[in-house]
Coordinates of C-alpha atoms in Angstrom, one line a residue:
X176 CA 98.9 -137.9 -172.7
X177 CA 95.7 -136.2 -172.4
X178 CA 96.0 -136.4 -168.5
X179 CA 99.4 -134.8 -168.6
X180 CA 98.1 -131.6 -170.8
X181 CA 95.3 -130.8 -168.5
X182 CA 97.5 -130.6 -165.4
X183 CA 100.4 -128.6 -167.7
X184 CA 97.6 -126.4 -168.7
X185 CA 96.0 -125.9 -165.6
X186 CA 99.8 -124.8 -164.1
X187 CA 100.2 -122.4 -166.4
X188 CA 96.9 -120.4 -166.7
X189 CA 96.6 -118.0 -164.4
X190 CA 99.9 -117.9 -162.9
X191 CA 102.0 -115.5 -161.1
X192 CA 105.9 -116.1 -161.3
X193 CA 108.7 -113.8 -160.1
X194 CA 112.8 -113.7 -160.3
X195 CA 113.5 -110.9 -157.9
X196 CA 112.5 -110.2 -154.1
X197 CA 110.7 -107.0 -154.1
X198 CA 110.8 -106.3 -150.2
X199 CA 107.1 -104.5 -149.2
X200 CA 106.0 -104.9 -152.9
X201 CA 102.3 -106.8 -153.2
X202 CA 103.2 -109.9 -153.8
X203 CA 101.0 -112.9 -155.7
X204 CA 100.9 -116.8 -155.8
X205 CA 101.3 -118.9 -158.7
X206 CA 97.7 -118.5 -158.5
X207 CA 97.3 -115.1 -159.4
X208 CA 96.2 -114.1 -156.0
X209 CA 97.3 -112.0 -153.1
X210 CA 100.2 -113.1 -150.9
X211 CA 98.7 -113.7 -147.5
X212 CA 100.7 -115.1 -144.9
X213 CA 102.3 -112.5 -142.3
X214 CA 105.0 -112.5 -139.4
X215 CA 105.9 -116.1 -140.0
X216 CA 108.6 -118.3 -140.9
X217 CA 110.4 -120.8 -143.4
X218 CA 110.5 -124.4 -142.9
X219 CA 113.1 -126.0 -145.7
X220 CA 112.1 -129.5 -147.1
X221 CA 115.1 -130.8 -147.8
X222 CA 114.4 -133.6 -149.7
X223 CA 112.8 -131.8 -152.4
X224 CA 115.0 -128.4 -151.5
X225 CA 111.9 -126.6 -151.7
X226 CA 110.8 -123.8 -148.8
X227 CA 107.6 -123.3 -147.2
X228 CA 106.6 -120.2 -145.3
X229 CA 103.8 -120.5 -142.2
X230 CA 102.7 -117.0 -141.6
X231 CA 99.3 -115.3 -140.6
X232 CA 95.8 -115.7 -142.5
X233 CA 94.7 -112.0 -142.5
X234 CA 91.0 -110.6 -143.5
X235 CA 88.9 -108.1 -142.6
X236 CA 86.4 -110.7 -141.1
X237 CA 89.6 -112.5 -139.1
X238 CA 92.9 -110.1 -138.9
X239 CA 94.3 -112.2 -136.2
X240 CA 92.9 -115.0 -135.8
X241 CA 92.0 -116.2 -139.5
X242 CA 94.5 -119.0 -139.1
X243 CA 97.9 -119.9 -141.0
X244 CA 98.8 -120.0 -144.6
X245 CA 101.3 -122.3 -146.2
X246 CA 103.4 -121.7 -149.5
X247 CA 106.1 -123.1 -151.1
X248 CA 109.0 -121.8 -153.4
X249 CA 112.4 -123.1 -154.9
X250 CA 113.7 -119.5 -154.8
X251 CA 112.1 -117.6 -153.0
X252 CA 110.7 -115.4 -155.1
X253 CA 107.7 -117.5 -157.0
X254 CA 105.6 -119.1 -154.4
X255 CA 102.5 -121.5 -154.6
X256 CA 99.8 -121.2 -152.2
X257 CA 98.3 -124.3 -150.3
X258 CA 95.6 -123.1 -148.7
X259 CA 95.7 -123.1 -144.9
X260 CA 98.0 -125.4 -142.9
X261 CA 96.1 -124.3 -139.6
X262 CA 92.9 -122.5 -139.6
X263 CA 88.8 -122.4 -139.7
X264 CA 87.4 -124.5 -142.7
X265 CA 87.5 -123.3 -146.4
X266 CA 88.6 -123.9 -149.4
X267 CA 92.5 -123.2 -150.6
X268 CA 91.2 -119.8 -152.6
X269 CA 93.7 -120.1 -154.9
X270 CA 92.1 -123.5 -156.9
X271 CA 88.9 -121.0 -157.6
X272 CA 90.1 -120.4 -161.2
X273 CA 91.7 -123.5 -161.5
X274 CA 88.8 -125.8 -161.0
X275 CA 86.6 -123.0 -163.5
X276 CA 89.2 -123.9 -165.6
X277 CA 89.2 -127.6 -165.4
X278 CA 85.3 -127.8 -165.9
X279 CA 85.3 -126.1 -169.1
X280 CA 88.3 -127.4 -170.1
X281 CA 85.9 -131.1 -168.6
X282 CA 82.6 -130.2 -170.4
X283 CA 84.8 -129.2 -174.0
X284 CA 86.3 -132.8 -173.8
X285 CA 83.7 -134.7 -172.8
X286 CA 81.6 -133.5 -175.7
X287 CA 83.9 -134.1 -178.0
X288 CA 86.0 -136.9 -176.9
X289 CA 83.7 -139.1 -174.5
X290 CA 85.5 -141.8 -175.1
X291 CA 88.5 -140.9 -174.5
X292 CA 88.0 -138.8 -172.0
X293 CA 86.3 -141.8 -169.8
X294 CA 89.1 -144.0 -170.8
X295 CA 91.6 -141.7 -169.5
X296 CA 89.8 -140.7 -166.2
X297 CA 91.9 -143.4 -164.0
X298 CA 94.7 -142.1 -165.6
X299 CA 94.8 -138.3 -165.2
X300 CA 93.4 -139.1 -161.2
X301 CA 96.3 -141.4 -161.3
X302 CA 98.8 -138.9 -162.7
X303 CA 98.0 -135.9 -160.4
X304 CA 101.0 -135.0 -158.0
X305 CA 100.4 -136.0 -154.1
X306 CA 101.1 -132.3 -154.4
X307 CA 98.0 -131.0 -156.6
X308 CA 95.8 -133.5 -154.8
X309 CA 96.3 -132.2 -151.6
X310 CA 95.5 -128.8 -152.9
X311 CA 91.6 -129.9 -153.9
X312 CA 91.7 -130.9 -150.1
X313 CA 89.3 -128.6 -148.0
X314 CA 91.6 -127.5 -145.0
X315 CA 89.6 -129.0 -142.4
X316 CA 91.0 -127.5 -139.2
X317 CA 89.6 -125.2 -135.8
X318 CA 86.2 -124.1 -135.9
X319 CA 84.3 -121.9 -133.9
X320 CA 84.3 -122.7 -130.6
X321 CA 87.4 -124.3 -130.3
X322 CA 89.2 -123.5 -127.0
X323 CA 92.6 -122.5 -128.9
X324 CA 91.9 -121.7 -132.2
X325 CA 88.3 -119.7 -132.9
X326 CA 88.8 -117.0 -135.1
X327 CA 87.0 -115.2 -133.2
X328 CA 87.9 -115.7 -129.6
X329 CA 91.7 -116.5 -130.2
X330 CA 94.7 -115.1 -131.4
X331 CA 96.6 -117.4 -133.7
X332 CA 100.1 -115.6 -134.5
X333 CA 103.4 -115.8 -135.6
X334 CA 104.2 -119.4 -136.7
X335 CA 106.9 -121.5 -137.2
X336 CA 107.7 -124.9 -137.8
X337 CA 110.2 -127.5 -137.9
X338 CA 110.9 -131.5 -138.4
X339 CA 111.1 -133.6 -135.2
X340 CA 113.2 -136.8 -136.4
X341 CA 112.0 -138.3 -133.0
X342 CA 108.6 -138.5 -134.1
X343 CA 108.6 -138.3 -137.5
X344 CA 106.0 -135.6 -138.0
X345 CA 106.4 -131.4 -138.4
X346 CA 106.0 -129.7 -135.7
X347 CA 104.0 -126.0 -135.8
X348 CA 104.4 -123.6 -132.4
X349 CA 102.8 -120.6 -132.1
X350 CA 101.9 -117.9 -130.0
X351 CA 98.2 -118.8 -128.9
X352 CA 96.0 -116.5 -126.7
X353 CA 92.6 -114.8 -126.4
X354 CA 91.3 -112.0 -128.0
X355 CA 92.3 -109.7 -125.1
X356 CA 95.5 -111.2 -124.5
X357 CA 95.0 -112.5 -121.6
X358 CA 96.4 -116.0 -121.7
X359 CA 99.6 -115.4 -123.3
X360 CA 100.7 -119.1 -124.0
X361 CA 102.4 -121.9 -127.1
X362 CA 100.1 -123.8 -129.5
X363 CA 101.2 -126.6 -130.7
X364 CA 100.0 -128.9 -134.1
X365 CA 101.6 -131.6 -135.6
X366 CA 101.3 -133.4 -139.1
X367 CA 102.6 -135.7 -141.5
X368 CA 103.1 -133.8 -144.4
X369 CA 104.9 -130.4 -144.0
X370 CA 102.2 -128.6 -145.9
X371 CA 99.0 -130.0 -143.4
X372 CA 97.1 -129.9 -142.1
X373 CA 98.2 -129.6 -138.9
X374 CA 96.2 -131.3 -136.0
X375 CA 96.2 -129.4 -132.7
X376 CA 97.9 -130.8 -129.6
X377 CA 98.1 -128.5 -126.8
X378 CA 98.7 -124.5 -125.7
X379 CA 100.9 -124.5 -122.6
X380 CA 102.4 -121.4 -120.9
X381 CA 106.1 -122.6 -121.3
X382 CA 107.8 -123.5 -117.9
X383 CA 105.2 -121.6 -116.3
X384 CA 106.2 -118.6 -117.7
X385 CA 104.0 -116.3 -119.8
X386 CA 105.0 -116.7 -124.0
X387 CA 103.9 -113.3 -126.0
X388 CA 105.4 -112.6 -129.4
X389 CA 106.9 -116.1 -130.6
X390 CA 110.1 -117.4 -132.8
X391 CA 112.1 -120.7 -133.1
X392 CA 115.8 -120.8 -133.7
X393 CA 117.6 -124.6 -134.7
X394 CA 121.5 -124.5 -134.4
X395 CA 122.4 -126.0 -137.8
X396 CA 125.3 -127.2 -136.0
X397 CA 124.2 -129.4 -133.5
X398 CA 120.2 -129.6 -134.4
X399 CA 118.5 -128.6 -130.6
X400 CA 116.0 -126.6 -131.3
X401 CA 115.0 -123.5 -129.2
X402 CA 111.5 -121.3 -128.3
X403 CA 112.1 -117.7 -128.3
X404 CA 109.6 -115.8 -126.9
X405 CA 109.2 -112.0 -124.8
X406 CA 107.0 -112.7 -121.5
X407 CA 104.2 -110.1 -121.4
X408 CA 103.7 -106.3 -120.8
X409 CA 103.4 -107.0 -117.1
X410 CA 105.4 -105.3 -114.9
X411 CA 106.3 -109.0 -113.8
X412 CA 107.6 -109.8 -117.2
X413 CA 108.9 -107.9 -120.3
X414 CA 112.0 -110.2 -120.8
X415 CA 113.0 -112.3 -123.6
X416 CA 113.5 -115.9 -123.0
X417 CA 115.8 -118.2 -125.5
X418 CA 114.6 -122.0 -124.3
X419 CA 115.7 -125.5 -125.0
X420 CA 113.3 -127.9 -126.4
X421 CA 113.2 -131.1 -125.5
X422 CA 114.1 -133.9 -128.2
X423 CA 111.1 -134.8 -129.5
X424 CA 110.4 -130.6 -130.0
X425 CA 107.3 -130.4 -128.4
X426 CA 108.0 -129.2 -125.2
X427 CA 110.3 -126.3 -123.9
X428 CA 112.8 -128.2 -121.3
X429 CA 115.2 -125.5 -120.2
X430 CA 115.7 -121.7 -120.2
X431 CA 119.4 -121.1 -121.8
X432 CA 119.2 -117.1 -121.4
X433 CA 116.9 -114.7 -120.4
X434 CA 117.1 -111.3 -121.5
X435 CA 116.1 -109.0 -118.8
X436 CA 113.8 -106.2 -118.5
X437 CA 115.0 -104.6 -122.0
X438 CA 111.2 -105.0 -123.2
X439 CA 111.3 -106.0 -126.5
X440 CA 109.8 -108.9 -128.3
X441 CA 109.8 -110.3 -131.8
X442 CA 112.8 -112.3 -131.6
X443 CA 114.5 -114.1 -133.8
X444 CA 118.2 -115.4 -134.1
X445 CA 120.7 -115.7 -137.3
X446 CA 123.8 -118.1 -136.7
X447 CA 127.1 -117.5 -138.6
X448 CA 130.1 -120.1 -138.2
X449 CA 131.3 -118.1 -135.0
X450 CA 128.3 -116.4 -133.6
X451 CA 124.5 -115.9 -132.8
X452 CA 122.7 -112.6 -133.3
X453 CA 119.5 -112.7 -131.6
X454 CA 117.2 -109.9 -133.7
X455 CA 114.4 -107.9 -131.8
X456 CA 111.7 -105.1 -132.1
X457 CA 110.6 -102.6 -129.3
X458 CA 107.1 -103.2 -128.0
X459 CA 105.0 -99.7 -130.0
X460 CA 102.1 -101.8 -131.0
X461 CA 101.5 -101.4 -135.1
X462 CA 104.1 -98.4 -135.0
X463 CA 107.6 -100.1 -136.5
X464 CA 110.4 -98.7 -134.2
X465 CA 114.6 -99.3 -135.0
X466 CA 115.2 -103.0 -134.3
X467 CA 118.1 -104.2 -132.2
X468 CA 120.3 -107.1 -131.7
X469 CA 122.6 -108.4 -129.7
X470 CA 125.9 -110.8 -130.8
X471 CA 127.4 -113.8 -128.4
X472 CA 129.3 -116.4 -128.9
X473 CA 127.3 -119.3 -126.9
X474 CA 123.6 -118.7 -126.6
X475 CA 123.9 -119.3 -123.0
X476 CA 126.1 -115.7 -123.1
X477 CA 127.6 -113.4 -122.1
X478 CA 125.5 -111.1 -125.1
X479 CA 126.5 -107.8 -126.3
X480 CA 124.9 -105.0 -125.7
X481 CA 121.8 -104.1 -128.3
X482 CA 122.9 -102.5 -131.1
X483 CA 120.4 -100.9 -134.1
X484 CA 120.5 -103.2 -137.2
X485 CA 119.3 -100.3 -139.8
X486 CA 119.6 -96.4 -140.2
X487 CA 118.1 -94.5 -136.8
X488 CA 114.7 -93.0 -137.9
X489 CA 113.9 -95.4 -140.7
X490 CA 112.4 -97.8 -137.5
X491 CA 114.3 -100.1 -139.6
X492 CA 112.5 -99.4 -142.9
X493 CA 108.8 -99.9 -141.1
X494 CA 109.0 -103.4 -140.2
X495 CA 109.0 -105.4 -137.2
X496 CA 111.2 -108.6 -137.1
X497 CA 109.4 -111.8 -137.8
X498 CA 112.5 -114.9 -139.4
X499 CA 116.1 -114.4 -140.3
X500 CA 117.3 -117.2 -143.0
X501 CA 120.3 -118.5 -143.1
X502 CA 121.2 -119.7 -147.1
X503 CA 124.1 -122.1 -147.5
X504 CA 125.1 -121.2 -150.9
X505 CA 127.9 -123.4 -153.0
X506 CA 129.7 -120.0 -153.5
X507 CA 128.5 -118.0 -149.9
X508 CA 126.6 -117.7 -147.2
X509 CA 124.1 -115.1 -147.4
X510 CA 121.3 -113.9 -144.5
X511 CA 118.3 -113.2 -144.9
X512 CA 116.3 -110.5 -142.3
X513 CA 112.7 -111.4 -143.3
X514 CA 110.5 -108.4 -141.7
X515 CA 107.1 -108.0 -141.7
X516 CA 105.1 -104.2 -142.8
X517 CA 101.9 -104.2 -140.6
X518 CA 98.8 -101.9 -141.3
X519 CA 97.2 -100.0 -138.7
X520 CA 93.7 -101.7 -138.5
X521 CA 92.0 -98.8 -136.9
X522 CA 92.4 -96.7 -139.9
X523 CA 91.0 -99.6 -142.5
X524 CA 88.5 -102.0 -141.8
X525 CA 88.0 -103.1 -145.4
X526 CA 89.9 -107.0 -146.5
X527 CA 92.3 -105.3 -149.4
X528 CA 93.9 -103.2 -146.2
X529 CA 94.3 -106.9 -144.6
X530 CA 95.2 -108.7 -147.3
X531 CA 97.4 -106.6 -149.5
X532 CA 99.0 -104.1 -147.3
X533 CA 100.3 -106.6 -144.0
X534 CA 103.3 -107.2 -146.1
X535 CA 106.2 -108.8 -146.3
X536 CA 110.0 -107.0 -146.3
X537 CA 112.6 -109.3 -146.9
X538 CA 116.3 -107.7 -147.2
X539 CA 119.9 -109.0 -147.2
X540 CA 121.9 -108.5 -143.9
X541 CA 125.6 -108.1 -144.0
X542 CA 127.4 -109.0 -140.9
X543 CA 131.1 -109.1 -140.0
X544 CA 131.9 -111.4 -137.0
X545 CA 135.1 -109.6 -136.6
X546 CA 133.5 -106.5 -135.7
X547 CA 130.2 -108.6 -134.4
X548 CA 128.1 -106.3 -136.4
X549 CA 125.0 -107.1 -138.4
X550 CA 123.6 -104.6 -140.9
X551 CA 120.2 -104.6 -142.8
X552 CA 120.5 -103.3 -146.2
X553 CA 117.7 -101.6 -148.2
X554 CA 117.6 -102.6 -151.9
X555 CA 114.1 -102.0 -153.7
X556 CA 114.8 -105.1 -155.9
X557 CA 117.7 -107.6 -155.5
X558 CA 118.4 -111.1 -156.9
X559 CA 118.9 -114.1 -155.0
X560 CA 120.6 -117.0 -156.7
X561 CA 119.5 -119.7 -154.0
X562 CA 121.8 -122.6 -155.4
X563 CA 124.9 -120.6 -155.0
X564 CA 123.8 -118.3 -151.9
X565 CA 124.8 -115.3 -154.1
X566 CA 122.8 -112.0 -154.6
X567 CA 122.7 -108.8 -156.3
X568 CA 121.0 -105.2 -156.2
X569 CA 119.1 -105.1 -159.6
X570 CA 120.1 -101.7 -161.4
X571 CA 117.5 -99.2 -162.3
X572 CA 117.2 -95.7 -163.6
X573 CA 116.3 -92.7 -161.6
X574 CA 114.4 -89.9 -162.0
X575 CA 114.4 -86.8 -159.9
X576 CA 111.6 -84.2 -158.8
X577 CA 113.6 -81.1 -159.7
X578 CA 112.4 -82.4 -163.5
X579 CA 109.0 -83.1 -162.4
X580 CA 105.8 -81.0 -162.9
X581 CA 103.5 -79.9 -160.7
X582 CA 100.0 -79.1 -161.0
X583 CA 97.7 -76.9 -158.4
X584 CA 99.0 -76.2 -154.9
X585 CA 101.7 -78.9 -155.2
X586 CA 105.1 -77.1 -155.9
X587 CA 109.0 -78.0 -155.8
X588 CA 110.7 -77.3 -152.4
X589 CA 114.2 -76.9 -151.2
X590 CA 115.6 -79.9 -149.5
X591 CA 119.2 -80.2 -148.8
X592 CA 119.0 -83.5 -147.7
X593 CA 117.2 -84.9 -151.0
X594 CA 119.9 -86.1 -153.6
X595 CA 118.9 -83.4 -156.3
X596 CA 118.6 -80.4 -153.5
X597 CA 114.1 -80.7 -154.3
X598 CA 111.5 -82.4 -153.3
X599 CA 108.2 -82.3 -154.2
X600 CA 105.4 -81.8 -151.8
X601 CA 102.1 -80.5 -151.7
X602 CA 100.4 -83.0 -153.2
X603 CA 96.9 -83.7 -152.6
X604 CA 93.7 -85.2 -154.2
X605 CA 93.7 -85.2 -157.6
X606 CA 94.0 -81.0 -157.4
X607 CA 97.0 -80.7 -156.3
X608 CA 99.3 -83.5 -158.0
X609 CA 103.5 -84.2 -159.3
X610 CA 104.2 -85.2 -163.0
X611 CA 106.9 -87.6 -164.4
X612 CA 108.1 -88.4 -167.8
X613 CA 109.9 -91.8 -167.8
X614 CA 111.1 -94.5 -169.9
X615 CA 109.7 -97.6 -170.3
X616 CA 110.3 -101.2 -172.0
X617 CA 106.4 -102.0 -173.0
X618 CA 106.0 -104.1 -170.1
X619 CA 105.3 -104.3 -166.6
X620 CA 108.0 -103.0 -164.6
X621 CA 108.8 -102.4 -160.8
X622 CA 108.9 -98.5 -160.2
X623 CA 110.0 -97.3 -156.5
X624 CA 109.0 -93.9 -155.5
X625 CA 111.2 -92.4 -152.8
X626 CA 109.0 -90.5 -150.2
X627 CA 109.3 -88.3 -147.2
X628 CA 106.0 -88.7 -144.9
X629 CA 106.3 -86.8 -141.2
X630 CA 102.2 -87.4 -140.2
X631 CA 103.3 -89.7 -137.5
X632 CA 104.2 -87.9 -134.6
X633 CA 105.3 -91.5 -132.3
X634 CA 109.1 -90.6 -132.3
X635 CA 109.4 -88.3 -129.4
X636 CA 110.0 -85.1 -130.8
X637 CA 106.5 -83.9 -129.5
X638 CA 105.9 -82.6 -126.3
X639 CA 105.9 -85.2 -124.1
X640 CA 106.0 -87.4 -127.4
X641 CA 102.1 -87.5 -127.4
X642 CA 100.3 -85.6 -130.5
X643 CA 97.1 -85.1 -128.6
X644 CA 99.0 -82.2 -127.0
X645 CA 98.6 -80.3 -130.2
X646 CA 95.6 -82.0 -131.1
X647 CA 97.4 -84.4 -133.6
X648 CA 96.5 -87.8 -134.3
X649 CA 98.9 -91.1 -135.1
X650 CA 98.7 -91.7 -138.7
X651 CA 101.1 -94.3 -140.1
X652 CA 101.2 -94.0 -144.0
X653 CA 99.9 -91.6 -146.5
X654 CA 98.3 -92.9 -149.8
X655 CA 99.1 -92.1 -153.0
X656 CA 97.1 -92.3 -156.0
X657 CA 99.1 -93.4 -159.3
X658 CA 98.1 -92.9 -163.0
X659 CA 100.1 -94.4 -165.7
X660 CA 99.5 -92.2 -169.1
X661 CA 96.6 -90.8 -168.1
X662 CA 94.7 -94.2 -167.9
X663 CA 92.0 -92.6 -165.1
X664 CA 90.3 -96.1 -165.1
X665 CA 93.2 -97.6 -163.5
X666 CA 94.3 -96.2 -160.5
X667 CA 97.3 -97.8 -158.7
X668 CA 97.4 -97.5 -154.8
X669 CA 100.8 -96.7 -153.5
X670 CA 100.6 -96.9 -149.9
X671 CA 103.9 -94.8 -148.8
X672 CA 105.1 -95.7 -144.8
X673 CA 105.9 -93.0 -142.3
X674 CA 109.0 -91.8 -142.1
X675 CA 110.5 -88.5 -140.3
X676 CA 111.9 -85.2 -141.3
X677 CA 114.6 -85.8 -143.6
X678 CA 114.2 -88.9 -143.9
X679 CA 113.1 -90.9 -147.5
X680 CA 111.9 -94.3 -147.7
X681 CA 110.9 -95.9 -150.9
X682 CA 107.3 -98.0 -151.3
X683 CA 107.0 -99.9 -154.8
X684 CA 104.6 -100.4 -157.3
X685 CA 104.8 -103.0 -160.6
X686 CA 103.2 -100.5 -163.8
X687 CA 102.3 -101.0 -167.4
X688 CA 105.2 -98.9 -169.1
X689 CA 104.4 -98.9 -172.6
X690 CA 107.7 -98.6 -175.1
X691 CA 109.1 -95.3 -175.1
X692 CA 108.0 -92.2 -172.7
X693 CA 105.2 -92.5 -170.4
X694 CA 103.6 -90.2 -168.0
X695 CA 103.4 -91.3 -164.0
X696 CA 101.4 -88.5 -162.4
X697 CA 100.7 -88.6 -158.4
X698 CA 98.0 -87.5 -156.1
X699 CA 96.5 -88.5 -152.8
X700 CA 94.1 -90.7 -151.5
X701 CA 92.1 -91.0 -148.2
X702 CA 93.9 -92.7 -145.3
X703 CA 91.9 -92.3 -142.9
X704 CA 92.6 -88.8 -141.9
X705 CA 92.8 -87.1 -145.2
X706 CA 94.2 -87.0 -148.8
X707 CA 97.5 -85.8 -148.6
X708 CA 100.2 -87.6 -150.7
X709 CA 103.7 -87.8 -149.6
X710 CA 106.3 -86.3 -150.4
X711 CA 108.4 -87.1 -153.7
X712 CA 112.2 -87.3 -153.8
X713 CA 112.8 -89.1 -156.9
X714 CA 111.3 -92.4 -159.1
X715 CA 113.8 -95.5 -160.0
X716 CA 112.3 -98.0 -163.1
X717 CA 113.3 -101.1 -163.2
X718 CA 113.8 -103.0 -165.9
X719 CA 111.5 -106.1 -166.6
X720 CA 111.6 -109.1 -164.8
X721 CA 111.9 -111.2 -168.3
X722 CA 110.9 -114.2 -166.6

């Protein structure tokens, strides 16, 4: 009894749960901390129906090469962090408060019930989930010095992982290389349990061939398995290979199709009941660009030609293309493009820039097989109902500039291409800053703010599409400062992605709206370059979650 009430009441305290995907939002673990796991991949446990995602470590101290985090979530949306599946030594830093917890929780007890507290002892070790228990484990993996996985000296990126039934084991493949990318070649580490940790096997250069940006694709219709991988930046290489796996899944055994010469990378592939979409990002370095794909009906070919998968200029909302998930619903199919947001590391060198804004951007796709089209679809919050594939845009309510305020040089401009004709720009510091009145449940609620932000002059508009010809400089987001009801003492970040003239992205943030009307007011923050805000089209609340 006593057992069961600690391990309820360490669940509960401290925990972070979620009903909606909020693509590029900051998301946290059951844990209460920071979702860290980037350009990854989901691995279903079907036993248990539960998913996992293998994605990036990132820290200031290790932004590439920090190892690979594991969570798990029934839905997608709530995920529990368990610590790192590949990676240097450490504790899972999400137990922190949870073993605080447990002590005081200990020492209380044992004062005042020593009896029963040493009576029970077998029993509450007894009673702890295989789960929680592997969660005190320290994940004991690479150290420094390893040939393959240093922190330091290696590159440790984009993960994925799937079941072998030949051998019984989960199977993690990676893109493994130096610091200098030099090597370009597949890791390999296998365990028992699908949330490690992993023990390293080998990094081979698949078939010879160089292996950059990594994905895996397994046809849910006849279970092969396949590496997909671009070759390089070398004149030599710059195509995209989709290979067979032989049938234990540990070795690549035969190339099915090579894209050539189109120099992209990040690929990954969706499969509908009559067709393949293989998903992939030009090669621009931390810049997002439009993502492309290409539709066949065998993956051996004939493919389309690429096609853009999300409105030209919104570099398909500032990701690059990391997993696509496809959920088999009792009621539909849905897709799932799962994107990553990553942050220039030049212009940050501090761990929140690592940690909280490499994030993730998870959208719907909507694809038509008859027209062999595939569309991403921007919704600031949506619901996913996993058990019966279904989902849903969450409604909120919007609030234009054109009935904002505006403080020093920040002013209202004319904007045909805004929804309410206005936008407001100008804003800078805390001198020159935009002022909203909205309504709010006395809760925390999601708020998007919908922003135009042209610093970034990478789309070729400039002459010879290089801003050192004007003496500019590449600058990928502006940052906003955000103060609810005049609460100084807490400033929210809001971290707003480039876009392009006329075009308006949203970036969202979750606020304490107190009942009734409440005061947002916007300013900039120091980027790097300078403290310029971005431009404000409008605000959209969202109701609470009401978890």
């Amino acid at each position: 009894m006593i057992s069961s009430l600690i391990l309820s009441f360490l669940a509960l305290v401290g925990a972070s749960y979620a009903r909606w995907i909020v693509p590029a939002a900051r998301w946290y673990d059951t844990g209460g901390n920071r979702f860290n796991a980037h350009a990854g991949g989901i691995c279903l446990d079907q036993d248990n129906e539960t998913f996992y995602w293998f994605g990036e470590y990132k820290s200031s101290e290790h932004p590439e090469g920090g190892g690979i985090s594991v969570y798990s979530s029934k839905d997608l949306a709530t995920w529990k962090a368990h610590g790192l599946a590949l990676g240097k030594a450490m504790m899972t830093l999400h137990l922190v408060p949870y073993i605080i917890i447990f002590l005081i929780v200990f020492l209380l007890l044992l004062l005042l019930l020593v009896v029963i507290i040493i009576s029970s002892l077998p029993d509450i070790l007894e009673s702890a989930s295989h789960e929680w228990a592997a969660d005190l484990i320290l994940a004991v993996a690479p150290v420094e010095g390893h040939p393959w996985l240093s922190p330091t000296e290696n590159r440790i990126q984009r993960p994925k992982v799937v079941y072998s039934e030949e051998t019984g084991k989960y199977h993690m493949h990676w893109h493994a290389d130096d610091n200098k990318y030099t090597k370009l070649l597949q890791g390999l580490a296998t365990s028992d349990h699908i949330a490690g940790p992993y023990e390293f096997q080998h990094a081979i250069a698949p078939l010879g061939n160089w292996s950059q940006d990594f994905g895996l694709f397994t046809d849910y219709k006849d279970g092969h398995s396949y590496a997909l991988y671009s070759n390089g930046d070398r004149v030599e290489g710059r195509d995209v290979y989709i290979t067979r796996y032989n049938s234990n899944i540990t070795l690549p055994k035969e190339v099915v199709y090579r894209f050539p010469k189109f120099d992209l990378e990040a690929p990954t592939i969706i499969q509908t009941e009559h067709s393949y979409y293989a998903i992939m990002s030009h090669k621009t370095g931390y810049r997002p660009n439009n993502v492309v794909a290409f539709r066949a009906d065998s993956l051996a070919g004939p493919w389309s030609m690429p096609f853009l998968v999300a409105p030209p200029y919104t570099r398909t909302f500032s990701t690059q293309s990391s997993f696509a998930l496809r959920i088999n619903g009792k009621k539909k199919t849905s897709y799932l493009y799962m994107g990553d947001t990553v942050t220039w590391p030049i212009e940050s060198s501090d761990e929140e820039c690592y940690h909280s804004e490499s994030r993730n951007t998870w959208l719907p796709m909507e694809i038509d097989d008859r027209k062999g089209t595939l569309n991403i679809v921007w919704h600031d919050v949506f619901d996913l109902n996993i058990k019966t594939g279904e989902w849903k845009p969450v409604e909120g309510r919007t609030y234009w500039a054109r009935h904002a305020r505006t403080t020093g040089n920040a002013y209202l401009q004319e904007a045909n291409f805004a929804g309410s004709g206005v936008m407001a720009t100008g804003i800078f510091s805390n001198t020159s800053m935009v002022v909203f009145e909205v309504d709010g449940a006395g809760k925390d609620q999601w708020v998007s703010f919908y922003h135009q932000n042209i610093d970034d002059m990478g789309f070729g508009d400039q002459p010879y599409g290089n801003p050192d010809r004007i003496n500019g400089t590449w600058t990928l987001r502006r940052i906003s400062s955000v103060i609810v009801n005049d609460d100084e003492s807490a400033v929210h970040t809001l971290y707003q992605k480039d876009t392009h003239k006329s075009i308006i992205l949203s970036s969202p943030l979750l606020l304490p709206l107190k009942k009734g009307k409440n005061k947002i007011t916007i300013g900039g923050l120091f980027n790097g370059k300078d403290y310029h805000g971005a431009d404000i089209e409008k605000l959209v609340v969202y109701p609470p979650e009401n978890i």
